Coordinates of C-alpha atoms in Angstrom, one line a residue:
Chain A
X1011 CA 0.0 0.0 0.0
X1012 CA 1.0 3.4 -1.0
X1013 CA 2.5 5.8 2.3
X1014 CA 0.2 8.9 2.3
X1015 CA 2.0 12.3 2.5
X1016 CA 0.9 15.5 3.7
X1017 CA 2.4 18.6 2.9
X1018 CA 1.4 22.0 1.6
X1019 CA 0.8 21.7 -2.2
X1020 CA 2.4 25.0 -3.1
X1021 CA 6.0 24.1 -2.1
X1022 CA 8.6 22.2 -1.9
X1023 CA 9.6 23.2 1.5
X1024 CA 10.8 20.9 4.5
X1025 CA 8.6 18.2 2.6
X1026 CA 10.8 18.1 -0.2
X1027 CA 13.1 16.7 1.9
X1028 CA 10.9 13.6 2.4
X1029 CA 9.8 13.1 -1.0
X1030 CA 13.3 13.3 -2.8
X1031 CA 14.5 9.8 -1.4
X1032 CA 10.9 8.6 -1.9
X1033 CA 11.5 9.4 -5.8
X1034 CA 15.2 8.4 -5.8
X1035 CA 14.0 4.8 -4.3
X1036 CA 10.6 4.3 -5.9
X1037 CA 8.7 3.6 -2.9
X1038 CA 5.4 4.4 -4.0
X1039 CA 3.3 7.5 -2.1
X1040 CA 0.5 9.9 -2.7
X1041 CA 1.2 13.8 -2.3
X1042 CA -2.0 14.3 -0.9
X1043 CA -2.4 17.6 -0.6
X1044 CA -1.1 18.2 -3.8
X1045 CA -4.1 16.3 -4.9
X1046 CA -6.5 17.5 -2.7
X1047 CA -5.6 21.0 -1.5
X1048 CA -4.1 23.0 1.2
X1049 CA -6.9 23.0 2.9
X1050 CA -7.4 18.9 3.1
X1051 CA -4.3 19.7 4.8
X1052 CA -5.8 21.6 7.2
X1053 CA -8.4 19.5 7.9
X1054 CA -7.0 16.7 8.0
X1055 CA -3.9 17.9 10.9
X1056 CA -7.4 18.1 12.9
X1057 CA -8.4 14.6 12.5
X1058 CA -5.6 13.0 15.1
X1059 CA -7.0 13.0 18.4
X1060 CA -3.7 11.6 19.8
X1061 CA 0.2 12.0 18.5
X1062 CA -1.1 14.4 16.2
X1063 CA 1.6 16.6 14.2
X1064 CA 2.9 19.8 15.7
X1065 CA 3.4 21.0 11.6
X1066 CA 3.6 19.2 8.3
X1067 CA 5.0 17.3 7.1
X1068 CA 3.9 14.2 8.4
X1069 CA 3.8 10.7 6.8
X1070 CA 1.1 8.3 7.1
X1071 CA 2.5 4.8 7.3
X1072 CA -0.8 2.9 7.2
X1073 CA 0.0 1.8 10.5
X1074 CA 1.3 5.2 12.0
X1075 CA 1.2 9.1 11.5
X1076 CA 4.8 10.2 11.7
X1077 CA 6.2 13.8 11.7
X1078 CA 9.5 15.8 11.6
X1079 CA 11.3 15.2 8.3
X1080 CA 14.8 13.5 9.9
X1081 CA 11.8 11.3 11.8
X1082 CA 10.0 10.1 8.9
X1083 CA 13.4 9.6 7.0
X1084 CA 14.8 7.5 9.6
X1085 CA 11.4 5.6 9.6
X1086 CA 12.0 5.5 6.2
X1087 CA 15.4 4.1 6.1
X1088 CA 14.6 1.5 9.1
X1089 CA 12.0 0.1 6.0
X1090 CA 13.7 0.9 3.1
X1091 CA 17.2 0.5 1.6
X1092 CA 17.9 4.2 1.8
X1093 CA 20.0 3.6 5.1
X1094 CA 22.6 2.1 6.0
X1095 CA 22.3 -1.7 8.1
X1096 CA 24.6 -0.8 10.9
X1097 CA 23.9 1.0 14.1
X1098 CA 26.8 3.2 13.8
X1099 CA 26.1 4.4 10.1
X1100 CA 22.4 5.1 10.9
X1101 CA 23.0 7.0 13.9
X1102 CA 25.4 9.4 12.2
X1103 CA 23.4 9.5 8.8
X1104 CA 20.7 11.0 11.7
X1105 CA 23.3 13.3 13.0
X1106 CA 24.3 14.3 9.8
X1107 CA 20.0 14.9 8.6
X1108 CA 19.8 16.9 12.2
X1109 CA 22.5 19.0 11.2
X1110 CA 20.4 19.7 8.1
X1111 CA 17.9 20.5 10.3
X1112 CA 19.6 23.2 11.8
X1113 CA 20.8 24.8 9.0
X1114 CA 17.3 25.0 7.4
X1115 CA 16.2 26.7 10.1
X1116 CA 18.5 28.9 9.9
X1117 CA 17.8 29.5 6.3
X1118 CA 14.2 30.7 7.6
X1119 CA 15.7 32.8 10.4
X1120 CA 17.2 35.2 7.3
X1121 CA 14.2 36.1 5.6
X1122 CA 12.0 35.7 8.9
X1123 CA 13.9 37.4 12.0
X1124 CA 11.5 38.4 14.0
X1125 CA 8.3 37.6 13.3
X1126 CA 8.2 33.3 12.6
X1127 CA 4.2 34.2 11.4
X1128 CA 4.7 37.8 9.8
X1129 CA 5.8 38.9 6.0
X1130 CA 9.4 39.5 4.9
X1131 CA 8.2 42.8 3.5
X1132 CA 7.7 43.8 7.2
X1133 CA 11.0 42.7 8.4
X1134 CA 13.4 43.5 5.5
X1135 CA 15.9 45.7 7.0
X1136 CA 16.6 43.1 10.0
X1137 CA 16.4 40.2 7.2
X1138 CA 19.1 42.5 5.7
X1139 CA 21.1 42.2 9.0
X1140 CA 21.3 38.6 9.4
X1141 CA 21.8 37.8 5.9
X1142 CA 25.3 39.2 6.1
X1143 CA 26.3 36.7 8.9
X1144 CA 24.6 34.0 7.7
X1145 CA 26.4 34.3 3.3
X1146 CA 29.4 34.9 5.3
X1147 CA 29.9 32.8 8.4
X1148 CA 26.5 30.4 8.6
X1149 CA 27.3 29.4 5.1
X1150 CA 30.9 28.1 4.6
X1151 CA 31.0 26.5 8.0
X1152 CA 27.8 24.6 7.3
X1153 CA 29.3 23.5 4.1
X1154 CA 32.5 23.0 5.2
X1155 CA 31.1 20.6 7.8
X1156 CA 28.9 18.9 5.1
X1157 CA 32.2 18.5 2.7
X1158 CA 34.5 17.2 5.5
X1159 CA 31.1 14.7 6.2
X1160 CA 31.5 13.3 2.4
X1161 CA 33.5 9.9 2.6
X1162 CA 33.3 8.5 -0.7
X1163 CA 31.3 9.0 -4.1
X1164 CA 28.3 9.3 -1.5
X1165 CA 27.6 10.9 1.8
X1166 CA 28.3 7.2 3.6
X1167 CA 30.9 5.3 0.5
X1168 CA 29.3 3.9 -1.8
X1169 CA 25.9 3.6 -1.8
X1170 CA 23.5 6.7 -1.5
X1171 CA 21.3 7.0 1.4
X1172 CA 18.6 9.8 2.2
X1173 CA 21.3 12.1 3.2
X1174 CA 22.7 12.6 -0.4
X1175 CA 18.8 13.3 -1.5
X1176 CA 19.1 16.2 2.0
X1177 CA 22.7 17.7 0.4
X1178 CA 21.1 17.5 -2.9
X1179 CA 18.2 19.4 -2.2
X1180 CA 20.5 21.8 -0.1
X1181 CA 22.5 22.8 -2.5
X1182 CA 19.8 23.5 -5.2
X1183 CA 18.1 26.1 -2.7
X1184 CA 20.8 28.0 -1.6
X1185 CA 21.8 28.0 -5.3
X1186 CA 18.4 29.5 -5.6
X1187 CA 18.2 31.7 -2.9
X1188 CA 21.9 33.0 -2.9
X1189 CA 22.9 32.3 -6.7
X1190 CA 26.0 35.1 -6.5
X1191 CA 27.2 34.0 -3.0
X1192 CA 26.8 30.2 -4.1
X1193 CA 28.9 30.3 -7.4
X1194 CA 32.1 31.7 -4.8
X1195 CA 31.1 28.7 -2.3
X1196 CA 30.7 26.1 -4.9
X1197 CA 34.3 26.4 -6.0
X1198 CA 35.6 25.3 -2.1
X1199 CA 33.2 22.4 -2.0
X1200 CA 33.7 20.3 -4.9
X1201 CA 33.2 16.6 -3.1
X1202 CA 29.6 18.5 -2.2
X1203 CA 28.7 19.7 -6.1
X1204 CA 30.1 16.0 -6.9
X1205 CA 27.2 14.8 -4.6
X1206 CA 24.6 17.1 -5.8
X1207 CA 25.3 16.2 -9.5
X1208 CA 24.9 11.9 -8.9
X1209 CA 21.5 12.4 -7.1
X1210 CA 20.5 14.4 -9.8
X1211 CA 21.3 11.8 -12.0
X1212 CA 19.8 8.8 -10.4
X1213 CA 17.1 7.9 -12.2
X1214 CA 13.7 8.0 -9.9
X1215 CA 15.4 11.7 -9.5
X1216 CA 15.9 12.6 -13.1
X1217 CA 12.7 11.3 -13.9
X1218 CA 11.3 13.7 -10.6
X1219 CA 13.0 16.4 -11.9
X1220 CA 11.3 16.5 -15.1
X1221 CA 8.0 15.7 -13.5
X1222 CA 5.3 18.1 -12.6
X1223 CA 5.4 16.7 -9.3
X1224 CA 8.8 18.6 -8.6
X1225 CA 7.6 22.0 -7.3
X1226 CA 9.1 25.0 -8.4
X1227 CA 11.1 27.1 -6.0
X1228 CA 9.1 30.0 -5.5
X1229 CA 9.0 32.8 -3.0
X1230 CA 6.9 30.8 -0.5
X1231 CA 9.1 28.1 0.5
X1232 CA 11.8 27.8 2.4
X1233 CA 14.7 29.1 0.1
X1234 CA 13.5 32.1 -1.2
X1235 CA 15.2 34.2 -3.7
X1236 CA 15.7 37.6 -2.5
X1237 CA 18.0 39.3 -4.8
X1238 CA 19.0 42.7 -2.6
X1239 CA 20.3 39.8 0.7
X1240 CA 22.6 38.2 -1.9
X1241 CA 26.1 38.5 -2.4
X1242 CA 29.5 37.5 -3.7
Chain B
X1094 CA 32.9 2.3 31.5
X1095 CA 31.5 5.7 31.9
X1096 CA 30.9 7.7 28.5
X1097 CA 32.0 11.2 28.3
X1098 CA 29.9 14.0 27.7
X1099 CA 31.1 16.9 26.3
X1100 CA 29.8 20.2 26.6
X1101 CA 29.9 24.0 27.3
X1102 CA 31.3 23.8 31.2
X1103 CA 29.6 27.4 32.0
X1104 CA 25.6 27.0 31.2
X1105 CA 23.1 24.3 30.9
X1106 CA 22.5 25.1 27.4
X1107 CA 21.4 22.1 25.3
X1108 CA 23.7 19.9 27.3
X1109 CA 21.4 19.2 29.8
X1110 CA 19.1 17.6 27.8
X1111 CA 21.4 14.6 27.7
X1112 CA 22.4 15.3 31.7
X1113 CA 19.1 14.7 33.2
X1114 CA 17.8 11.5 31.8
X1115 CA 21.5 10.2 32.7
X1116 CA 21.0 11.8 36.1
X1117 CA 18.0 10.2 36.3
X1118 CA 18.6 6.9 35.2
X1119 CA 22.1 6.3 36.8
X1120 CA 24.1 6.3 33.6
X1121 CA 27.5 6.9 34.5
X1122 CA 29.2 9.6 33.0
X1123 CA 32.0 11.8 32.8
X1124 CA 31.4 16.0 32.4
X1125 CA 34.6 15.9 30.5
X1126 CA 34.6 20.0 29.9
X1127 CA 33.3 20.7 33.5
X1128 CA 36.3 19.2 35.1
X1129 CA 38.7 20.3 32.6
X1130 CA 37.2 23.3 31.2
X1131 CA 35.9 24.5 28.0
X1132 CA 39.1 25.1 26.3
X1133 CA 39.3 21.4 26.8
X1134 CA 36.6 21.0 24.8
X1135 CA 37.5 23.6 21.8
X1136 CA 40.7 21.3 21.7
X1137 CA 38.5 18.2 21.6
X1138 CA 36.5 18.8 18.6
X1139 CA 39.5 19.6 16.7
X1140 CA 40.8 15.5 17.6
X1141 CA 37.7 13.8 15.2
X1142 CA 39.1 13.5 11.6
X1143 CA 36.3 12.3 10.7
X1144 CA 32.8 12.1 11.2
X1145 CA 33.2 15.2 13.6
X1146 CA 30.6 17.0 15.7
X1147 CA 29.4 20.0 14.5
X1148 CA 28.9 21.2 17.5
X1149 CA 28.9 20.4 21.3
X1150 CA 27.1 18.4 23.3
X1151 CA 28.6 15.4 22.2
X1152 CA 28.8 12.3 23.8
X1153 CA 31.5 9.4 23.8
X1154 CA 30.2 6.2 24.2
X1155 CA 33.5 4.4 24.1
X1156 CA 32.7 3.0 20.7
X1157 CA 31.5 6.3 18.8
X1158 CA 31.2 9.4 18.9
X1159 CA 27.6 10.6 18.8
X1160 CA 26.7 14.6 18.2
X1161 CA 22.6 16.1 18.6
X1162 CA 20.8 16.0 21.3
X1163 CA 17.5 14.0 19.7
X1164 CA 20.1 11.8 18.5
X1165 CA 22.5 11.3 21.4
X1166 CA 19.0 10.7 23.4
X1167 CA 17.4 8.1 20.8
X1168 CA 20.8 6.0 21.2
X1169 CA 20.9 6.0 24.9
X1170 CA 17.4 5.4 24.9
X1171 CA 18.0 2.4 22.6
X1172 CA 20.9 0.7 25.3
X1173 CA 18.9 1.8 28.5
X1174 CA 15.2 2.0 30.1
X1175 CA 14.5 5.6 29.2
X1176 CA 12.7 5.0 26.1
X1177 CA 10.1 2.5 24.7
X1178 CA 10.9 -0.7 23.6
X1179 CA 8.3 -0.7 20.3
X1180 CA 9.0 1.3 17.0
X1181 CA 5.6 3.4 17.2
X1182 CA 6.9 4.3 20.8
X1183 CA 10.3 5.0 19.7
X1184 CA 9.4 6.7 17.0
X1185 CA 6.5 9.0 18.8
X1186 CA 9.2 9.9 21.2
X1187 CA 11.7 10.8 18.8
X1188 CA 8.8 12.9 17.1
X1189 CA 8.5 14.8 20.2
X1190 CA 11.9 15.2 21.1
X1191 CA 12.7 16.9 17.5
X1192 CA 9.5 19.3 18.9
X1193 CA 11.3 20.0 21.8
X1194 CA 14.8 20.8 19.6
X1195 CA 12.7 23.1 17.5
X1196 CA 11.2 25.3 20.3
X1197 CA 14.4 25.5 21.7
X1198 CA 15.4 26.7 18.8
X1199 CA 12.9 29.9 18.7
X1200 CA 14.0 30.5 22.0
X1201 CA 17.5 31.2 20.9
X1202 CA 15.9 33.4 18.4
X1203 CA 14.1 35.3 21.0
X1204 CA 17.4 36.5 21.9
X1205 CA 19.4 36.1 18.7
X1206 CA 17.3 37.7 16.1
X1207 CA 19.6 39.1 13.5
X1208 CA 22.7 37.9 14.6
X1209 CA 23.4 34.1 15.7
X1210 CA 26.6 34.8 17.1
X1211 CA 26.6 38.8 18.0
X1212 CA 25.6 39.8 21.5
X1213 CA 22.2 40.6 22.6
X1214 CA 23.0 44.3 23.6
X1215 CA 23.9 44.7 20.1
X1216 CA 19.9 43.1 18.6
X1217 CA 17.8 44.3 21.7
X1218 CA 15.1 46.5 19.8
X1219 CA 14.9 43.1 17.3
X1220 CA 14.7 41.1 20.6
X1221 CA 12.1 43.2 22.0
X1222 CA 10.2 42.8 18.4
X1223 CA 10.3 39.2 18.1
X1224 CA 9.7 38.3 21.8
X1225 CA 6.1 39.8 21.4
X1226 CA 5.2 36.8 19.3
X1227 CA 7.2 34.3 20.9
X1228 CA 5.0 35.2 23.6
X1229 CA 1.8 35.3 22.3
X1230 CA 1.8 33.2 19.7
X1231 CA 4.7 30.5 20.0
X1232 CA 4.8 29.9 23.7
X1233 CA 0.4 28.7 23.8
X1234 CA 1.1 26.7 20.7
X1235 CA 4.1 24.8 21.7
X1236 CA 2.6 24.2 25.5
X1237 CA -0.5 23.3 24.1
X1238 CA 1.0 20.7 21.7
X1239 CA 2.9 19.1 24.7
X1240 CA 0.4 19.6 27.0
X1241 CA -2.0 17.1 24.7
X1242 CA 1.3 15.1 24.1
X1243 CA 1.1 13.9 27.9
X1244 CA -0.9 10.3 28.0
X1245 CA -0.8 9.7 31.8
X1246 CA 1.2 10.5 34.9
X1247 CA 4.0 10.6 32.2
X1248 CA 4.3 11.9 28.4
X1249 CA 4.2 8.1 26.9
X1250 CA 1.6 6.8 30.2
X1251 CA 3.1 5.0 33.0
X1252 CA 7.0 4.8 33.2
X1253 CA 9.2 8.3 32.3
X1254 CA 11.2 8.2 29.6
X1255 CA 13.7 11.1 28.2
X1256 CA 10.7 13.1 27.0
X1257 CA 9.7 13.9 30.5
X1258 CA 13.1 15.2 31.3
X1259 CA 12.9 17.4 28.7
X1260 CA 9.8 18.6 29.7
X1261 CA 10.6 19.4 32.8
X1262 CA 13.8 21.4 31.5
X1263 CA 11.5 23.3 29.3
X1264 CA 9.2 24.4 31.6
X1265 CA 12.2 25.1 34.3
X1266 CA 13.4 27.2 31.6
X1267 CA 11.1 29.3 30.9
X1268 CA 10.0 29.8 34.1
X1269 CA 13.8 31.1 34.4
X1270 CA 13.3 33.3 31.4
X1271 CA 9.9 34.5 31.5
X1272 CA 8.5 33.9 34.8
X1273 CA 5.7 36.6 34.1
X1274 CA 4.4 34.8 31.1
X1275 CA 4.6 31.4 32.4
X1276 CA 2.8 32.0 35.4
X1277 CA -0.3 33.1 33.1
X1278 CA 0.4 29.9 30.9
X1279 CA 0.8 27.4 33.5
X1280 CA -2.5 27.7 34.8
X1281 CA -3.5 26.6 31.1
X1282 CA -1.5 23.7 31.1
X1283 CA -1.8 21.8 34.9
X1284 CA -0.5 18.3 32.8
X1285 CA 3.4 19.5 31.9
X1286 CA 3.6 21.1 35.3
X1287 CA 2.5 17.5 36.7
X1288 CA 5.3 16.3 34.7
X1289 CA 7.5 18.5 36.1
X1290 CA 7.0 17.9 39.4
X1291 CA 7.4 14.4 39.1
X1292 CA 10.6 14.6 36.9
X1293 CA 11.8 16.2 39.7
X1294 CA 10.8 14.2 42.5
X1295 CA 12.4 11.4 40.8
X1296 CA 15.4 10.2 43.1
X1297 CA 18.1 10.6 40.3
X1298 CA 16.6 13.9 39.8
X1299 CA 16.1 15.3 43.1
X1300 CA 20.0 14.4 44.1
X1301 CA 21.4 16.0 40.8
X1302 CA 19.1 19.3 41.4
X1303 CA 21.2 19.7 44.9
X1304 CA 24.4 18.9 43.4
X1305 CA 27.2 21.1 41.9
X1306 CA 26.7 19.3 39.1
X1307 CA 23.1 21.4 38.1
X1308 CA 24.9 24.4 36.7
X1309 CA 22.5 27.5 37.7
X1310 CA 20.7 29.0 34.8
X1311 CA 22.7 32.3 33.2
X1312 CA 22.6 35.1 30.6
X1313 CA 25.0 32.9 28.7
X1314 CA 22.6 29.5 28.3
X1315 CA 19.6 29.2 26.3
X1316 CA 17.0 30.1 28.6
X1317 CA 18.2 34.0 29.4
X1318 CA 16.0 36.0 31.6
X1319 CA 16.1 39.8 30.1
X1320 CA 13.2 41.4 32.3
X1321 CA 12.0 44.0 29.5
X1322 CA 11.2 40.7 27.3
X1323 CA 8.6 39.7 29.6
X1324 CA 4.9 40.6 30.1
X1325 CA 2.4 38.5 31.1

């Protein structure tokens, strides 16, 4: 039986993360809300009287509702071959999908410094603050620490795992959201390009890619594409 | 053997998410950077070649060396009694654990708007900005999400796990930060404070609290109490 995913239908967002290794690995799953709305969404997060979501996304199992992305991918990987066997490789592949974690939230924190619920437009000139910091120190020690993390053709040797779909999918929004301050990182991180470039040619991802199912990046998500906080 | 625990040696920070269920479960353990200070530590996380911490706590198990807090907790709870012994309860657990990392989170923003590592004197009007919502807006959701999350005496029914310590540093936090606004909220939420309570009457718990070992909270932790940030 197909997994059920719900996420918001107009982005990719933190729920890209989830369906990325879902593509890469074929395991089959319905975008529901992509199907159904936004606002199935919303009715549905009320429909779990017990261990209900604190945010999307959240994957319905058949058998359980899980949420928090490096949660379901773990789940994921504990039922799929998109993990390693060993105790030791999947607790660091977790570490390593936490530390993705943090930086996406950190990626919010630029265009959303302080107000969590209120518009960039009404926070620009602190967004403008933090940006700095974040293009130059957030950013190369992040990717630094995701370079040094790179051990082989793959994130874990040789074989990918869900945490080549996370750089992946990293990489294409900060080259979205920073494109100027990117092309000058990109040229320290090679082993982390290298990465980005075999998941995008795996075929369940190619064939993504091409897809309508692959959301545009758009000024809603999570990277967003702010020319005037970019930089070289 | 004892593991080692490495961590900031000044403030509780998000090391003492991984003290108290140790505290509270017997696991020995060594405070590596408390007895030999926090240059100790700097010096430490330059010693991993590989699969390095990207930042502190940390703990050394003998055989690895495991970075995160959500992470550091699932693996201790998977080689001691402080966690369920079924996937769904694993997994639930995990779920709200990543909850707790991301509220923690907004409370370092709270204080770090639009610079993660610039001083607060330097972001207090930002501070002052973002704190409104925090305390509106973020504080009832996130209470009221855990506060459903409890399913008896204890977050997962009858036996605590590491959820319920981090409950009770949550609330013992922000009780430290904003004791204005959690004394409105608590009388919202009687079921965390009943966690609390019996987190800390917990024999492992109660000892540690009396120690030298519970580092007092401090303007340098996570929790920071700035008295123009509160309100009721």
């Amino acid at each position: 039986m197909a997994y059920t995913l719900w996420y918001w239908a107009e982005i990719q967002g933190r729920g890209e993360f989830v369906r990325l290794p879902m593509e890469a690995a074929g395991i089959a799953y319905v975008d529901a809300a992509r199907d159904r709305g936004s606002d199935a969404l919303i009715a549905d997060m009320k429909t779990h009287p017990t261990r209900r979501p604190f945010a999307p996304p959240y994957l319905d199992t058949g058998g359980q509702v899980i949420a928090q992305v490096a949660n379901i991918l773990q789940w994921l990987g504990a039922h799929h071959d998109i993990a390693p066997d060993d105790e030791a490789g999947r607790t660091w592949l977790n570490e390593v999908q936490l530390t993705v974690t943090d930086f996406v939230a950190e990626v919010h924190q630029v265009h959303h410094p302080v107000g969590v619920g209120a518009y960039y437009e009404d926070q620009k000139a602190e967004a403008a603050r933090i940006s700095t910091e974040f293009r130059e120190e957030r950013m190369p020690k992040f990717l630094g620490w995701f370079s040094d993390a790179v051990e082989g053709d793959w994130l874990l040797g040789d074989r990918w795992s869900y945490g080549d779909t996370s750089i992946f999918q990293l990489v294409e929004g900060l080259r979205y959201m920073f494109p100027r301050r990117m092309k000058t990182l990109e040229a320290d991180h090679p082993r982390l390009v290298a990465v980005r470039d075999r998941v995008a040619a795996l075929p369940g991802i190619a064939a993504y890619l091409k897809s309508d199912r692959r959301i545009a990046f758009n000024q809603d998500g999570i990277f967003r594409h702010y020319p005037e906080l970019d930089a070289e």
